[in-house]
Coordinates of C-alpha atoms in Angstrom, one line a residue:
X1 CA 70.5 157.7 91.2
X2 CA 69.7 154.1 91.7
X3 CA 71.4 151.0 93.2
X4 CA 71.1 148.0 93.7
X5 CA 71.4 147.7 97.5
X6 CA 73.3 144.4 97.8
X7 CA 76.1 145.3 95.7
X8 CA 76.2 148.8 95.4
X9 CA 76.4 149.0 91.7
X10 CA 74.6 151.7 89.9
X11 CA 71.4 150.6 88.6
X12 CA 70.3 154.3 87.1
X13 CA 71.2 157.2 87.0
X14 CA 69.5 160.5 85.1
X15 CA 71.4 163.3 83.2
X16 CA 71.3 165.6 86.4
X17 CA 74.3 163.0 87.7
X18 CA 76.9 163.7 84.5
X19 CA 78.4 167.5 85.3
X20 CA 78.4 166.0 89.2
X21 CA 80.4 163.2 88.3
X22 CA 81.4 164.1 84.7
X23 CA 80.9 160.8 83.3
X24 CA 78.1 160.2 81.1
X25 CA 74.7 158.0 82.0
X26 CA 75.7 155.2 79.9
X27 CA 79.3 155.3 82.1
X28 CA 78.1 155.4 85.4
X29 CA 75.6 152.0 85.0
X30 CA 77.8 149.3 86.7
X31 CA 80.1 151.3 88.9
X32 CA 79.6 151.3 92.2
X33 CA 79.0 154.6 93.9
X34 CA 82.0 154.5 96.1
X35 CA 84.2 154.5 92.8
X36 CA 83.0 157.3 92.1
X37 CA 84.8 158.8 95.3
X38 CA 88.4 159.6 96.0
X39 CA 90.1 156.6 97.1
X40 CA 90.5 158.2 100.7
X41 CA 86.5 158.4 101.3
X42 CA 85.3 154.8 99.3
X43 CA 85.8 153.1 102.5
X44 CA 83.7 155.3 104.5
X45 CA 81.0 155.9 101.6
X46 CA 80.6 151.7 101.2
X47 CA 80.1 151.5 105.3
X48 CA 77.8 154.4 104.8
X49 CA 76.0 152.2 101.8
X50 CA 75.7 149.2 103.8
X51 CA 74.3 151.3 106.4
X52 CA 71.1 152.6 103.7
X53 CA 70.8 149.6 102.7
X54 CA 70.1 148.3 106.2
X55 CA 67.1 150.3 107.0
X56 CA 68.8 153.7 107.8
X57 CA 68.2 157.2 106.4
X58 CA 71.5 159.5 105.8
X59 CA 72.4 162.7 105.3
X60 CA 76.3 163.6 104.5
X61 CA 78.2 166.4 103.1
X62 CA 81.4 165.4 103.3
X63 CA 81.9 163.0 100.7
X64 CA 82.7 164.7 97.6
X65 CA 83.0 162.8 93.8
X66 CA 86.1 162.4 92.0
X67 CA 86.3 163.4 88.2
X68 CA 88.1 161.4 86.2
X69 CA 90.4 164.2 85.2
X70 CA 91.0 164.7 89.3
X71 CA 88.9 167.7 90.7
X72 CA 86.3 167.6 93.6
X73 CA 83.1 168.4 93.3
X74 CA 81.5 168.6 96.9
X75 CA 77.9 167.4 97.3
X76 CA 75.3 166.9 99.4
X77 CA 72.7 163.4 99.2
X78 CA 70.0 161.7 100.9
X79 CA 69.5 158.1 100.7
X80 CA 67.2 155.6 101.6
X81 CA 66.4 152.0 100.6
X82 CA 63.8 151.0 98.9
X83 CA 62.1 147.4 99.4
X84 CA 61.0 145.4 96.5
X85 CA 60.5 142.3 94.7
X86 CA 63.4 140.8 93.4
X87 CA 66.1 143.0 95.1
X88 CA 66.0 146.2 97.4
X89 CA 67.2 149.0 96.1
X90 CA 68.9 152.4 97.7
X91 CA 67.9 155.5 95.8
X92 CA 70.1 158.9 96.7
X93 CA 69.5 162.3 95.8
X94 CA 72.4 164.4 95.2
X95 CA 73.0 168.4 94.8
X96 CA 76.5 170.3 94.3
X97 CA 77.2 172.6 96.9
X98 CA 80.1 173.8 95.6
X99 CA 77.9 177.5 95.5
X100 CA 77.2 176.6 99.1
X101 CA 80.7 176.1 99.8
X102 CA 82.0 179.2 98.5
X103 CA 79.2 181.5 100.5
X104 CA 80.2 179.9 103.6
X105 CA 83.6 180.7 102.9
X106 CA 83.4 184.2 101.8
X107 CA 81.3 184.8 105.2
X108 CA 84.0 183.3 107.4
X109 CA 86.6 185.0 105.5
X110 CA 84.7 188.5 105.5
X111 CA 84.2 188.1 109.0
X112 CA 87.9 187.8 109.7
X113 CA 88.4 190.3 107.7
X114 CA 86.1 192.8 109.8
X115 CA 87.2 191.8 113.0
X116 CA 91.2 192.2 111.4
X117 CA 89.6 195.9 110.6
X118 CA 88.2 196.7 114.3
X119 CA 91.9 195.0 115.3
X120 CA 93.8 197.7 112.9
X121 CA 91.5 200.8 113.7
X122 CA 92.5 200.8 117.7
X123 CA 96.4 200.1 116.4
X124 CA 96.1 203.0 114.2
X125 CA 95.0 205.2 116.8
X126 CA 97.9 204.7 118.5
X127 CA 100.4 205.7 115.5
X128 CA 102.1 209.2 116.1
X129 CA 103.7 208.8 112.2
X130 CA 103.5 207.2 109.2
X131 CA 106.0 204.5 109.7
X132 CA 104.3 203.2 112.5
X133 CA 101.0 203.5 110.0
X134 CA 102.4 201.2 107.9
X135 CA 104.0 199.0 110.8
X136 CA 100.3 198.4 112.0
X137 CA 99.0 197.6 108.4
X138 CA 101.7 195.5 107.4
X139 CA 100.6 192.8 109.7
X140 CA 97.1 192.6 109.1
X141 CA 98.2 192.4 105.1
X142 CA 100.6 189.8 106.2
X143 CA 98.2 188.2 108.4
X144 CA 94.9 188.2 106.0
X145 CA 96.2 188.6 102.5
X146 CA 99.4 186.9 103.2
X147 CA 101.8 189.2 101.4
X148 CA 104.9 190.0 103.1
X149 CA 105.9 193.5 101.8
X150 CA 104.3 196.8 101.7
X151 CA 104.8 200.2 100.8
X152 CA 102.9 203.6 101.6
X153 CA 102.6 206.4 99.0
X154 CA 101.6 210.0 98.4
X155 CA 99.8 210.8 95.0
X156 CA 99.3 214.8 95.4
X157 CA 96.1 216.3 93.4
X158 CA 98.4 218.3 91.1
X159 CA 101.7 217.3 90.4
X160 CA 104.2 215.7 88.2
X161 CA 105.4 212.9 91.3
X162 CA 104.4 210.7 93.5
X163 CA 106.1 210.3 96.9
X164 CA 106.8 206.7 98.9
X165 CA 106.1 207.5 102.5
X166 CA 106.9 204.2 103.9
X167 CA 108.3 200.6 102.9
X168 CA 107.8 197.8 104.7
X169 CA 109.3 194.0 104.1
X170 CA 110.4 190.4 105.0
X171 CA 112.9 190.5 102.5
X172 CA 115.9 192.5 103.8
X173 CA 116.9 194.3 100.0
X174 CA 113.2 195.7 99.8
X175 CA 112.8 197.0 103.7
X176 CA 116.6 198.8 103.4
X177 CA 114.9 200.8 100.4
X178 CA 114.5 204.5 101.4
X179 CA 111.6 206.4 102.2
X180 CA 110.6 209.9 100.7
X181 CA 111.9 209.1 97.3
X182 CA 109.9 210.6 94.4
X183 CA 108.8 208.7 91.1
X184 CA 107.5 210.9 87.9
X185 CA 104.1 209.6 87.2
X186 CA 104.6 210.6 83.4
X187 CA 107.2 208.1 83.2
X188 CA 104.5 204.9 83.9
X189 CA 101.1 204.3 82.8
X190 CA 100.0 202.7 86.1
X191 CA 101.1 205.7 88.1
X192 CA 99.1 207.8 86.1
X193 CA 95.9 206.0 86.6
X194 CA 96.2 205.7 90.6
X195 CA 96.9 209.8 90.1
X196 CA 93.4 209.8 88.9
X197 CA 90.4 207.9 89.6
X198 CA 91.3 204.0 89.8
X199 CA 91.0 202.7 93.2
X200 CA 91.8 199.3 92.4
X201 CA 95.0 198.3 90.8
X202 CA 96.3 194.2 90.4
X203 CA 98.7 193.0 87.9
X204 CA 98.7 188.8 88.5
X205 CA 101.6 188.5 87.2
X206 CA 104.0 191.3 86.1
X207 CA 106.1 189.2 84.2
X208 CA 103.8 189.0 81.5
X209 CA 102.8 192.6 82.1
X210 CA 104.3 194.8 79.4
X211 CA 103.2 197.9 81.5
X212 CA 105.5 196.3 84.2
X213 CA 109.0 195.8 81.6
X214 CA 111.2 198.5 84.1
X215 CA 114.3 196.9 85.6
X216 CA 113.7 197.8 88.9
X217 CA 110.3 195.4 89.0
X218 CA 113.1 192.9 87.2
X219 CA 115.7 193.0 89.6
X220 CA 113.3 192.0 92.4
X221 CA 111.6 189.2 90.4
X222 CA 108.2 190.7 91.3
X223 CA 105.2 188.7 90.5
X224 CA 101.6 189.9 92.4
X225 CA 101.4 193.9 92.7
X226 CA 98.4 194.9 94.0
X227 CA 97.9 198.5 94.5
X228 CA 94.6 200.4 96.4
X229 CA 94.0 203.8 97.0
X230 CA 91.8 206.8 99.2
X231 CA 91.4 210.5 98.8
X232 CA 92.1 212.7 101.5
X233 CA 90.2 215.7 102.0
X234 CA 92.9 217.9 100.2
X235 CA 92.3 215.9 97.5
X236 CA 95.7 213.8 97.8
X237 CA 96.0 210.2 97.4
X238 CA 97.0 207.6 99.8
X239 CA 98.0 204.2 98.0
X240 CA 99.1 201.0 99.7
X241 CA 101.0 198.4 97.7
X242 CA 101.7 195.0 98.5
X243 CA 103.5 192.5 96.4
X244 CA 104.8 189.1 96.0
X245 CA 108.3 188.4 94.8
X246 CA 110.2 185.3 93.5
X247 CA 109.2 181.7 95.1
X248 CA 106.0 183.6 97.2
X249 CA 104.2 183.1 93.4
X250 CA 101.4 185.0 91.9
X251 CA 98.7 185.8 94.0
X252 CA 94.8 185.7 92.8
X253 CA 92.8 188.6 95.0
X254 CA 88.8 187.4 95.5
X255 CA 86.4 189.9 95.7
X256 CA 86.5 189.5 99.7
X257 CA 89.9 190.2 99.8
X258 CA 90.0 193.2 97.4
X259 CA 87.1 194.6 99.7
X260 CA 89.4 194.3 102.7
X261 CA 92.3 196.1 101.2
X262 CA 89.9 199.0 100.1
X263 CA 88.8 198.8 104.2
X264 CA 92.5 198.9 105.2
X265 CA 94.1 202.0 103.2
X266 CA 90.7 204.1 104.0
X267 CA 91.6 203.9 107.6
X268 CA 95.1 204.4 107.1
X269 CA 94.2 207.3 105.3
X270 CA 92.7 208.4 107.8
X271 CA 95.0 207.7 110.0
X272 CA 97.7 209.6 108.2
X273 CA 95.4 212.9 107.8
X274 CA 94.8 213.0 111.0
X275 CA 99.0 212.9 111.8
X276 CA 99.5 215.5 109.2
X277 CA 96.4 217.5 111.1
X278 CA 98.0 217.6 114.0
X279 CA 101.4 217.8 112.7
X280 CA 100.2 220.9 111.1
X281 CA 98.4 222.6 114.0
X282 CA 101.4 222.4 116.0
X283 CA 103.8 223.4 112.7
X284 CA 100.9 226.6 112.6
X285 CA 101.3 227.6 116.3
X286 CA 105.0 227.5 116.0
X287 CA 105.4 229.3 113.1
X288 CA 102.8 232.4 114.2
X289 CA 104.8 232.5 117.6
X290 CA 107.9 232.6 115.4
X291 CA 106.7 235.6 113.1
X292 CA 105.1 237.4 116.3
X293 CA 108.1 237.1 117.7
X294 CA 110.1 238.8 114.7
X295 CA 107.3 241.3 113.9
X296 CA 106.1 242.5 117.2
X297 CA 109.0 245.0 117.9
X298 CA 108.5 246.3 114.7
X299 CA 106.6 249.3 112.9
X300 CA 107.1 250.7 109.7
X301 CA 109.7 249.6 107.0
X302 CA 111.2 247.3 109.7
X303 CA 107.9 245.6 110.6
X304 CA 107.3 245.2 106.6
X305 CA 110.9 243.6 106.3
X306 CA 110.6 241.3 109.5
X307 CA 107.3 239.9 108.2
X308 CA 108.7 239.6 104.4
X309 CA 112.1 237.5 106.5
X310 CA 109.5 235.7 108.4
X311 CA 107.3 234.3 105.8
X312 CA 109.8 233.1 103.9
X313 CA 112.0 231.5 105.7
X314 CA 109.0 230.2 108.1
X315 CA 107.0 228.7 104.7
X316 CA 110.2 227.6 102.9
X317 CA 109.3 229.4 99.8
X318 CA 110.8 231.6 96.7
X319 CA 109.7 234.9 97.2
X320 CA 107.7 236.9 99.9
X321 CA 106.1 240.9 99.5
X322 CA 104.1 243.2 100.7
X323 CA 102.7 246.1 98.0
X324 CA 101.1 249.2 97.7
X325 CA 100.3 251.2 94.8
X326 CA 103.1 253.3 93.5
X327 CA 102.0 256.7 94.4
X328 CA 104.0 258.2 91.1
X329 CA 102.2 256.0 88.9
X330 CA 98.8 254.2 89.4
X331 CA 99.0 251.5 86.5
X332 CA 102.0 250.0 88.8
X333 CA 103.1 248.7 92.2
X334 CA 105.1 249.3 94.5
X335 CA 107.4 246.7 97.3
X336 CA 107.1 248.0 100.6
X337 CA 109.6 245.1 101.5
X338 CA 110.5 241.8 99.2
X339 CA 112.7 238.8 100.5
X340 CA 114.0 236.3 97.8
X341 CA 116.5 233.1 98.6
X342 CA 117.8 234.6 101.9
X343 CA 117.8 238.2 101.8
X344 CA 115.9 241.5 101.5
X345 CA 115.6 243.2 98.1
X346 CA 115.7 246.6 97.1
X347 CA 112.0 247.8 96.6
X348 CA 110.9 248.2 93.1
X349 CA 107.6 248.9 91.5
X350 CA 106.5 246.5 88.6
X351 CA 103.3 246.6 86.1
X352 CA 100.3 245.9 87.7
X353 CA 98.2 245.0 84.4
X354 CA 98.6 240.7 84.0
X355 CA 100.0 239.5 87.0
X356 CA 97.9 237.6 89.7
X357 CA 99.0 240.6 91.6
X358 CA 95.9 242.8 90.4
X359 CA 93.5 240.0 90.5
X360 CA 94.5 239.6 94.5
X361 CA 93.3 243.4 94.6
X362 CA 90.3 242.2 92.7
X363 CA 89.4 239.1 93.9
X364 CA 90.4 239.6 98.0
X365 CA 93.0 236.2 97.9
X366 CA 94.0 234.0 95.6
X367 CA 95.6 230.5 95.4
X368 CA 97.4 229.2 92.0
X369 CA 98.7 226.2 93.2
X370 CA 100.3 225.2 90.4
X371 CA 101.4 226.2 86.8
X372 CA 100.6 229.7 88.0
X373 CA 103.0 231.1 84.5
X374 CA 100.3 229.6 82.3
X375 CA 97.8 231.1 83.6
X376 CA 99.7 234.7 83.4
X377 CA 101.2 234.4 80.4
X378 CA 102.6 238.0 80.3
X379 CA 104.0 238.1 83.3
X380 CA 107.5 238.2 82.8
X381 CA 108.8 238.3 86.4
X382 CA 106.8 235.1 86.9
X383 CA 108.8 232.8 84.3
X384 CA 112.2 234.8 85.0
X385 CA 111.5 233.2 88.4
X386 CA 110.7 230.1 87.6
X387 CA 107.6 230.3 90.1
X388 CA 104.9 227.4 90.2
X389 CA 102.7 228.9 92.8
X390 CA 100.9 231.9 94.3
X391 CA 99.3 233.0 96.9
X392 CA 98.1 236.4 98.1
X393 CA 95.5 239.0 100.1
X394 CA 94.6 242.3 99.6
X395 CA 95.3 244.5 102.2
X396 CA 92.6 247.0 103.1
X397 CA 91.6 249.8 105.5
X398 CA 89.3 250.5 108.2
X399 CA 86.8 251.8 105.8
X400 CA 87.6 248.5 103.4
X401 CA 89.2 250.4 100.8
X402 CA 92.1 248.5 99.2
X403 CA 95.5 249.6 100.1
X404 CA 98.1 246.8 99.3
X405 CA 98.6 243.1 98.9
X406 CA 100.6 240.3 100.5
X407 CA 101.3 237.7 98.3
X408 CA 104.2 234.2 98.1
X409 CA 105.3 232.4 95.6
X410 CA 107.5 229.7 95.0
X411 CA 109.3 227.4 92.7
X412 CA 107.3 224.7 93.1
X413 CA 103.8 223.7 94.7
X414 CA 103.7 224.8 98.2
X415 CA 104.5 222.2 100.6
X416 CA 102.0 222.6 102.6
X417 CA 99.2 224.9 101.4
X418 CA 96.8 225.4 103.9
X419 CA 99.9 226.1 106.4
X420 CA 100.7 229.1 103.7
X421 CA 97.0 230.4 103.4
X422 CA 96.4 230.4 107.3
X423 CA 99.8 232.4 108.2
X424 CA 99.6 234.6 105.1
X425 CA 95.5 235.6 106.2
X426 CA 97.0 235.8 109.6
X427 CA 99.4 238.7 109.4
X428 CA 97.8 240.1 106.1
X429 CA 95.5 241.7 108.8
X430 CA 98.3 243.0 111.1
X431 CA 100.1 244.5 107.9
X432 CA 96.8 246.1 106.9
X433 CA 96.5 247.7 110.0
X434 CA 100.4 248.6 109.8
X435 CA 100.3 250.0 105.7
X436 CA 96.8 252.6 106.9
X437 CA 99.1 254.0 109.9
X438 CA 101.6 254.6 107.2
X439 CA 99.9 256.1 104.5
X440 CA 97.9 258.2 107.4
X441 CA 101.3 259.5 108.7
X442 CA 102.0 260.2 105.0
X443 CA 99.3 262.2 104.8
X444 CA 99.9 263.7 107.6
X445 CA 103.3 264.9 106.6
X446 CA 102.1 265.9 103.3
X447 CA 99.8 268.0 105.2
X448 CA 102.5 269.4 107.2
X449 CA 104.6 270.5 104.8
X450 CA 101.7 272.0 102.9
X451 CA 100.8 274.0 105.8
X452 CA 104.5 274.8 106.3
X453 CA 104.8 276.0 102.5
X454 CA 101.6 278.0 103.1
X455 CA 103.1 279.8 106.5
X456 CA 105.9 280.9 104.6
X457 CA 103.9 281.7 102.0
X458 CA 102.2 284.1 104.3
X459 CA 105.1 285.0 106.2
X460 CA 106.4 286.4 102.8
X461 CA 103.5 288.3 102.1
X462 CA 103.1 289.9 105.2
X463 CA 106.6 290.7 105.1
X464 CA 106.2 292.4 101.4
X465 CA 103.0 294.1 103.0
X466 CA 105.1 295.5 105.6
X467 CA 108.0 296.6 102.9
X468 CA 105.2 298.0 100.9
X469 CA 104.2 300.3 104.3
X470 CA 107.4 301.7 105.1
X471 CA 107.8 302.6 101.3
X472 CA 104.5 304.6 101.6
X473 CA 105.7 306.2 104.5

């Protein structure tokens, strides 16, 4: 662009100058350049002229043009004046930075963002459960994001619900909203994708949102949702959601900022597995010191009926067994102990032939943790039961020949599985151990009595021998 350096009226200006200032060629010749500012900058850009046009070179960024309808654009120029006949001139150079702009900003704002990350990793280490999880993370969202209420949720890798560990708010309504409550995924299309694979979830504006029309959402005049989500190693799903509500607007998440919230629920999943780790570890240690406790006395029937007691009311389930094979028929099975809601059963022998019961014998163990009916249709016990899941172990002697089976089962999935695998492996072994000493002893006292048939046996003979003797006599 060219000027005339007296009057600082555009001389020329080539096509390069019309997106920068969004007026055409033809409109730009006879402005002068500091109309082409905002009126808070034209004083400063004429000084700045006057300045070119006496000799000195510039450089500025921080004069921006105005377009007519009233955006910025930000731009960087060089000027100089030119000497000639007739009139000097000042020529400037000019190139949007608006690209330049943006980089610098999404550097500044990603390195808040990992320092806010390094801030949130040491405050999660200190977090002994997951409302203090979500204490810690709310901030930072607050802080870097700027959204003022935040939930925590559970998606488990099969079910039907979803599970809100935490809630966390500015607004009192929203933070006296309880934890632990469930929601049916079924019931909304969004709740179904997180269950899946999306790990990236925003709605703008939910009010325009059809998948958003529930009266809940409504009531509190939400407007931003923005949901992310990690994978534990069990294969749950850990999901924080912030929102906006009412005045606080719809929110617009940059790619920066979507990055960050990925950043944040990782290491509060993390965070959380590693509380329910150790939650577990010490819920494993007391429960085997509870069952070793009830079983230890015990042999026989009463060690098989404490460990059936223990089991289930230790693992919270339906159902608890141990089995052998029904000595007066070998198609079924037979219940060394059972416990059901509360109390021992009476043993009973069932038909071996389609439950998960013969493939434990099979197989070694095995874990349905869910819909375990369809996958044994014909077993009849299993729907009369209502039971969800199964777990079991074949028992087996000192010579690995299989002897029995432990197995649980419940109504729904088990709480907590791998609590239910460890403690059923656990004692499976010590009721291996205790089913051979029984079926030796039965042996044994089959033995006996054989031996004691065949003394009589021979006491009758020799008695008939002696009868017989006397007679010749």
């Amino acid at each position: 662009m060219v000027m005339d350096a007296v009057t600082g009226v555009i001389l020329e200006a080539n096509r390069a100058m019309e997106p920068l200032t969004g007026r055409t060629c033809a409109e730009l010749a006879g402005m002068k350049t500091w109309d082409l500012r905002p009126r808070a900058y034209r004083a400063e850009t004429e000084e700045i002229f006057h300045r070119v046009a006496a000799g000195e070179s510039i450089r500025s960024f921080n004069l921006p043009y105005e377009l007519p309808e009233g955006g910025l654009v930000p731009i960087e120029f060089q000027a100089w004046c030119v000497e000639r006949e007739g009139g000097d001139l000042v020529v400037s150079i000019v190139r949007d930075i608006t690209e330049n702009q943006r980089l610098q900003g999404d550097l500044r704002q990603r390195v808040r963002h990992a320092r806010a990350l390094l801030d949130i990793v040491g405050e999660l280490e200190k977090a002994h459960d997951v409302t203090a999880v979500l204490g810690a993370v709310h901030q930072v969202v607050r802080a870097q994001l700027g959204f003022d209420h935040s939930t925590l949720c559970k998606y488990p890798a099969s079910g039907t619900h979803c599970t809100r560990l935490a809630i966390r708010s500015t607004d009192e309504l929203i933070n006296s909203l309880p934890d632990g409550v469930e929601f049916e995924l079924a019931s909304n299309p969004l709740l179904l994708e997180l269950a899946e694979d999306v790990t990236v979830q925003i709605i703008e504006d939910a009010r325009s949102d059809p998948r958003c029309d529930d009266p809940g959402i409504r009531s509190l005049d939400v407007r931003t949702t923005v949901r992310v989500a990690t994978q534990l190693r069990d294969g749950d799903r850990i999901v924080l959601e912030f929102v906006s509500i009412g005045e606080e607007g719809v929110r617009t998440m940059d790619e920066a900022s979507t990055e960050f919230a990925l950043g944040v629920v990782a290491h509060t999943g993390a965070a959380i597995e590693r509380i329910w780790l150790a939650a577990a570890r010490d819920g494993f240690a007391s429960s085997i010191e509870g069952l070793l406790k009830a079983t230890s006395p015990h042999t026989g029937r009463a060690f098989f009926d404490a460990l059936v007691v223990g089991l289930g009311e230790t693992l919270g389930i339906k159902l608890a067994l141990v089995c052998r094979d029904d000595p007066q028929d070998s198609a079924r099975l037979l219940t060394l102990s059972a416990w059901s809601d509360g109390q021992l059963l009476n043993n009973f022998s069932y038909k071996a032939e389609g439950t998960p019961c013969l493939d434990v014998r099979c197989l070694g163990e095995l874990f349905v943790h869910s819909e375990v009916q369809a996958k044994y249709p014909t077993d009849k016990d299993l729907v009369r039961m209502g039971v969800e899941s199964f777990f079991g172990v074949r028992l087996e002697n000192s010579e690995g020949e299989v002897i029995g089976h432990c197995a649980v089962l419940d109504v729904d999935p088990f709480h907590d599985a791998e609590l239910v695998e460890r403690t059923v492996k656990l004692f499976a072994s010590r009721a291996s151990i205790e089913l051979e000493r029984q079926l030796a002893t039965e042996r044994l006292e089959r033995s006996m009595e054989s031996q004691r048939v065949i003394n009589e046996l021979l006491q009758v003979s020799l008695e008939e021998s002696r009868i017989a003797a006397q007679l010749d006599a």
